[in-house]
Amino acid sequence: MTDSAVDALRPASAAVPPPARAPSGAQAVRRALDLLHCFHDNGPDLSASDLARRLELPMSTAHRLARTLLAADFLEQDFRTSRYRLGPAVTELGRLSYHQRGLHLAAPELADLAERTGATADLALRSGPYAVIVAGGSVTPKVGLRRPLHSTALGKVLLAWPRPGDPDLGSLPPLHAFTERTIVERDALRAELVRVREDGHALNDGESAQGVRTLAVPVLDRAGHARFALAVRGTPELITAAALPRFLERARSCARALEVLLLAPAERRDGT
């Protein structure tokens, strides 16, 4: 009897499943990057099962990815608990990026702004649906650096003056409500961004957390795109309606200084 005849007589339940395909190169890279993104919340070290659950991957796949990143120093492992944390290669690249962007030059300006206003001063750039704080008073070991675009003054600025290639408003994930003041309708957010551009600044008045008021302005390049967003954050008792013009003047002055420090001469606005 031929092999084909044997296969025809074999019950369906006995059929041999095809071998699992290895992920393509692009998919493997995407999965490895997704694994690194699992550490964005600045939480505790993660186990292989934690990673598998967050990535929605089989345990064996998550373990293999983690071991590959471990060998390349993008992760390190606690040998007592076998849990993973970000490794020295990530630290090195982060520090290189920090200095390549000139962000070390921004720290004194942000500290001066905070001292003059009594508020927390932060500088952020856009990463997908988030504003990522890269310098300022909110950069602490215990606080994550990502903020949703739709519910923060920093995010509204980055949405109102987008850079070429930035995903549009329709590409944002569902607009989650953090307080009763959070804008969760896209049409309402579009209208808010029109006001932000007209006013030249964004305000977050309890939209991301109760009792927090934030004012943000853009750090613009020559083409009128927000390369960064600059914010001052405090309580409503500090950033009052009467004090808002003073905060706005000082924030804009700091933003203009940062344009000189962080942008190449050819990228700066005329007069900067």
PDB file of N, CA and C in Angstrom, residues 65 76 231 272:
ATOM      1  N   LEU A  65      12.277  34.548  24.280  1.00  0.00           N
ATOM      2  CA  LEU A  65      12.552  35.951  24.008  1.00  0.00           C
ATOM      3  C   LEU A  65      13.361  36.575  25.145  1.00  0.00           C
ATOM      4  N   GLU A  76      18.312  41.879  32.492  1.00  0.00           N
ATOM      5  CA  GLU A  76      19.138  41.166  33.457  1.00  0.00           C
ATOM      6  C   GLU A  76      18.211  40.406  34.385  1.00  0.00           C
ATOM      7  N   ALA A 231       5.609  71.860  30.300  1.00  0.00           N
ATOM      8  CA  ALA A 231       4.471  72.047  31.199  1.00  0.00           C
ATOM      9  C   ALA A 231       4.918  72.492  32.574  1.00  0.00           C
ATOM     10  N   THR A 272      14.812  83.174  17.014  1.00  0.00           N
ATOM     11  CA  THR A 272      15.163  82.381  18.209  1.00  0.00           C
ATOM     12  C   THR A 272      16.681  82.219  18.300  1.00  0.00           C
TER      13      THR A 272
END
